[in-house]
Coordinates of C-alpha atoms in Angstrom, one line a residue:
Chain A
G1 CA 7.7 12.6 11.7
E2 CA 7.3 9.3 9.7
N3 CA 8.3 9.9 6.1
V4 CA 9.5 7.9 3.0
E5 CA 10.8 9.8 0.0
Q6 CA 11.0 8.2 -3.4
H7 CA 12.9 9.2 -6.6
P8 CA 12.4 9.5 -9.5
S9 CA 8.7 10.0 -9.9
T10 CA 8.9 8.9 -13.5
L11 CA 11.4 6.7 -15.3
S12 CA 11.6 5.7 -18.9
V13 CA 14.0 3.0 -20.1
Q14 CA 14.6 1.0 -23.2
E15 CA 13.8 -2.7 -23.1
G16 CA 16.8 -4.6 -21.8
D17 CA 18.2 -1.7 -19.9
S18 CA 18.3 -1.5 -16.1
A19 CA 16.1 0.6 -13.9
V20 CA 16.9 1.9 -10.4
I21 CA 14.5 3.5 -7.9
K22 CA 15.7 5.0 -4.7
C23 CA 14.0 5.7 -1.3
T24 CA 15.0 7.2 1.9
Y25 CA 13.2 6.9 5.3
S26 CA 13.2 8.9 8.4
D27 CA 12.6 6.5 11.3
S28 CA 15.9 4.8 12.3
A29 CA 13.8 2.1 14.1
S30 CA 12.4 0.9 10.7
N31 CA 13.3 -2.7 10.1
Y32 CA 11.3 -3.9 7.1
F33 CA 11.3 -2.5 3.6
P34 CA 9.0 -3.9 1.0
W35 CA 8.5 -2.9 -2.7
Y36 CA 5.1 -3.0 -4.4
K37 CA 4.2 -3.0 -8.1
Q38 CA 0.8 -1.5 -9.0
E39 CA -0.7 -1.9 -12.5
L40 CA -3.4 0.3 -13.7
G41 CA -6.7 -0.4 -12.0
K42 CA -5.3 -3.0 -9.7
G43 CA -4.1 -3.3 -6.1
P44 CA -0.4 -3.1 -5.1
Q45 CA 1.4 -6.4 -5.4
L46 CA 4.4 -7.3 -3.2
I47 CA 7.4 -8.0 -5.4
I48 CA 10.3 -8.1 -3.0
D49 CA 11.2 -7.1 0.5
I50 CA 14.2 -6.8 2.7
R51 CA 14.7 -6.8 6.5
S52 CA 17.2 -4.7 8.3
N53 CA 19.5 -7.6 9.1
V54 CA 20.7 -7.9 5.5
G55 CA 22.2 -5.5 3.0
E56 CA 21.0 -7.0 -0.3
K57 CA 18.4 -9.5 -1.6
K58 CA 17.9 -10.8 -5.1
D59 CA 15.1 -12.5 -6.9
Q60 CA 15.8 -13.2 -10.6
R61 CA 15.8 -9.8 -12.3
I62 CA 14.9 -7.9 -9.2
A63 CA 17.3 -6.9 -6.4
V64 CA 16.9 -4.6 -3.4
T65 CA 19.8 -3.0 -1.4
L66 CA 19.6 -1.4 2.0
N67 CA 22.0 1.1 3.7
K68 CA 20.9 1.4 7.3
T69 CA 23.5 4.0 8.2
A70 CA 22.3 6.3 5.4
K71 CA 18.7 5.2 5.8
H72 CA 18.1 4.5 2.2
F73 CA 17.2 1.5 0.1
S74 CA 17.0 0.9 -3.7
L75 CA 15.2 -1.3 -6.2
H76 CA 17.1 -2.6 -9.1
I77 CA 15.4 -4.2 -12.1
T78 CA 17.7 -5.7 -14.8
E79 CA 16.9 -6.7 -18.3
T80 CA 13.7 -4.7 -18.2
Q81 CA 10.7 -5.9 -20.3
P82 CA 7.6 -4.0 -21.4
E83 CA 5.5 -5.9 -18.8
D84 CA 7.7 -4.3 -16.1
S85 CA 5.9 -1.1 -16.9
A86 CA 3.9 -0.1 -13.8
V87 CA 4.0 2.2 -10.8
Y88 CA 6.4 1.0 -8.1
F89 CA 6.1 2.0 -4.5
C90 CA 8.7 1.6 -1.7
A91 CA 7.6 1.4 1.9
A92 CA 9.0 1.2 5.4
K93 CA 7.6 -0.4 8.5
M94 CA 7.7 2.2 11.2
G95 CA 9.2 1.1 14.5
Y96 CA 9.1 -2.2 16.3
N97 CA 5.6 -2.2 17.8
T98 CA 3.5 -1.6 14.6
D99 CA 3.0 -3.3 11.3
K100 CA 2.0 0.0 9.7
L101 CA 3.8 0.7 6.4
I102 CA 4.5 4.2 5.2
F103 CA 4.7 4.4 1.5
G104 CA 6.8 6.5 -0.9
T105 CA 5.1 8.6 -3.5
G106 CA 5.6 6.1 -6.3
T107 CA 7.7 5.8 -9.5
R108 CA 6.0 5.4 -12.9
L109 CA 8.3 3.1 -14.9
Q110 CA 7.8 2.9 -18.6
V111 CA 9.8 0.3 -20.6
F112 CA 9.8 1.0 -24.3
P113 CA 10.2 -2.0 -26.7
Chain B
N1 CA -6.3 -19.8 -1.4
A2 CA -8.3 -16.6 -1.9
G3 CA -6.5 -13.3 -1.4
V4 CA -7.8 -10.2 0.2
M5 CA -11.3 -9.6 -1.0
Q6 CA -12.8 -6.1 -1.3
N7 CA -16.3 -5.1 -2.3
P8 CA -17.7 -3.3 -3.9
R9 CA -15.1 -2.7 -6.5
H10 CA -16.8 0.5 -7.7
L11 CA -19.2 2.6 -5.7
V12 CA -21.0 5.8 -6.7
R13 CA -22.6 8.0 -4.1
R14 CA -24.1 11.5 -4.1
R15 CA -22.9 14.1 -1.7
G16 CA -24.3 13.5 1.8
Q17 CA -24.8 9.8 1.3
E18 CA -23.0 7.1 3.2
A19 CA -20.4 4.7 1.7
R20 CA -19.6 1.3 3.2
L21 CA -16.6 -0.6 2.0
R22 CA -15.9 -4.1 3.0
C23 CA -12.8 -6.2 3.3
S24 CA -12.3 -9.8 4.0
P25 CA -8.6 -10.6 4.9
M26 CA -6.6 -13.5 3.6
K27 CA -7.4 -16.8 5.4
G28 CA -5.5 -16.9 8.7
H29 CA -4.7 -13.2 8.8
S30 CA -5.9 -11.2 11.8
H31 CA -4.5 -7.8 11.0
V32 CA -6.3 -5.4 8.6
Y33 CA -5.1 -2.1 7.2
W34 CA -7.0 0.5 5.2
Y35 CA -5.2 2.9 2.8
R36 CA -6.5 5.7 0.6
Q37 CA -5.1 6.5 -2.8
L38 CA -6.0 9.7 -4.7
P39 CA -5.5 9.7 -8.5
E40 CA -1.8 9.8 -9.5
E41 CA -0.7 9.7 -5.8
G42 CA 0.7 7.2 -3.3
L43 CA -1.0 5.2 -0.6
K44 CA -1.9 7.0 2.6
F45 CA -2.3 5.0 5.8
M46 CA -5.7 5.4 7.4
V47 CA -6.2 2.8 10.1
Y48 CA -4.9 -0.5 11.4
L49 CA -7.2 -3.0 13.1
Q50 CA -7.0 -6.4 14.7
K51 CA -10.1 -8.4 15.5
E52 CA -12.5 -6.2 17.5
N53 CA -9.7 -3.6 18.2
I54 CA -8.5 -0.4 16.5
I55 CA -4.7 -0.4 17.0
D56 CA -3.8 2.7 15.1
E57 CA -6.2 5.2 13.6
S58 CA -3.7 8.1 13.2
G59 CA -4.5 8.4 9.5
M60 CA -8.2 8.6 9.8
P61 CA -10.0 11.9 9.4
K62 CA -11.5 13.0 12.7
E63 CA -15.0 13.3 11.4
R64 CA -17.3 11.2 9.2
F65 CA -14.9 8.2 8.9
S66 CA -15.0 5.1 11.0
A67 CA -13.7 1.5 10.7
E68 CA -14.4 -1.8 12.5
F69 CA -13.2 -5.3 12.3
P70 CA -15.8 -7.4 14.2
K71 CA -15.2 -10.9 15.6
E72 CA -17.2 -12.4 12.8
G73 CA -17.4 -11.0 9.3
P74 CA -15.4 -8.5 7.2
S75 CA -13.8 -5.3 8.2
I76 CA -15.9 -2.2 7.3
L77 CA -14.7 1.3 6.4
R78 CA -17.6 3.6 6.7
I79 CA -17.8 7.2 5.4
Q80 CA -20.7 9.2 6.4
Q81 CA -22.0 12.3 4.5
V82 CA -19.6 11.9 1.7
V83 CA -18.1 14.9 -0.1
R84 CA -16.4 15.1 -3.5
G85 CA -13.0 15.1 -1.8
D86 CA -13.7 11.6 -0.6
S87 CA -13.5 10.3 -4.2
A88 CA -10.5 7.9 -4.2
A89 CA -9.5 4.3 -4.3
Y90 CA -9.6 2.7 -0.9
F91 CA -7.3 -0.3 -0.4
C92 CA -7.4 -2.9 2.3
A93 CA -4.4 -5.0 3.2
S94 CA -4.0 -7.9 5.6
S95 CA -1.1 -9.6 7.4
Q96 CA -0.2 -12.2 9.9
S97 CA 1.9 -9.8 11.8
T98 CA 5.1 -10.8 9.9
G99 CA 5.3 -7.4 8.2
E100 CA 4.2 -8.7 4.8
L101 CA 1.0 -6.9 3.8
F102 CA -1.1 -8.3 1.0
F103 CA -3.5 -5.9 -0.7
G104 CA -6.9 -6.3 -2.2
E105 CA -7.9 -4.9 -5.6
G106 CA -9.4 -1.8 -4.0
S107 CA -12.8 -0.1 -3.9
R108 CA -13.1 3.0 -6.1
L109 CA -15.5 5.5 -4.6
T110 CA -16.9 8.3 -6.8
V111 CA -18.9 11.1 -5.2
L112 CA -21.1 13.0 -7.5

């Protein structure tokens, strides 16, 4: 069935270090992979996304990579800052005829000053 | 340019009462999605609607839950005869069918 797995569930890094979060998906027809950041008490906020026709996308300190063959994608945050601390969710759009997103279980990132 | 608006932000109900959660999508968006988030967990898909149509309700519990997105007005998620297990944050998202979902701040339901 439709499934997105996300690792690790928690991640602690020192300010300035890099953070990497990995996800795998089950539906080979998936073609859109967004990442969301959720701060405490707030709604998820789209931070970056990638479509299946590219392998990598960058936006300042954030990058996402996609390996369609292996069905996995990753979020990379460089030069982490305390304000990056939040829960991060990956997601995958299932198939061609739906806009439904299936979410991973989330990664709680803590950046220590 | 208002984002996705949800209300109420917090709702307290006693067991057996009804809960109604409202969602106004972003301007120009005709697709609405409802997700449920239990404490310390991820977002679980519930239902996907377009104006006046339910497109995918595969994540909706079979009983007590219903959703609508009328031609005029907000989308409504309705939970009848609430139980303690319904306590959660309910998030609405909208899109223009480009795949980019934008979420509201959520409605937090507490069932006493």
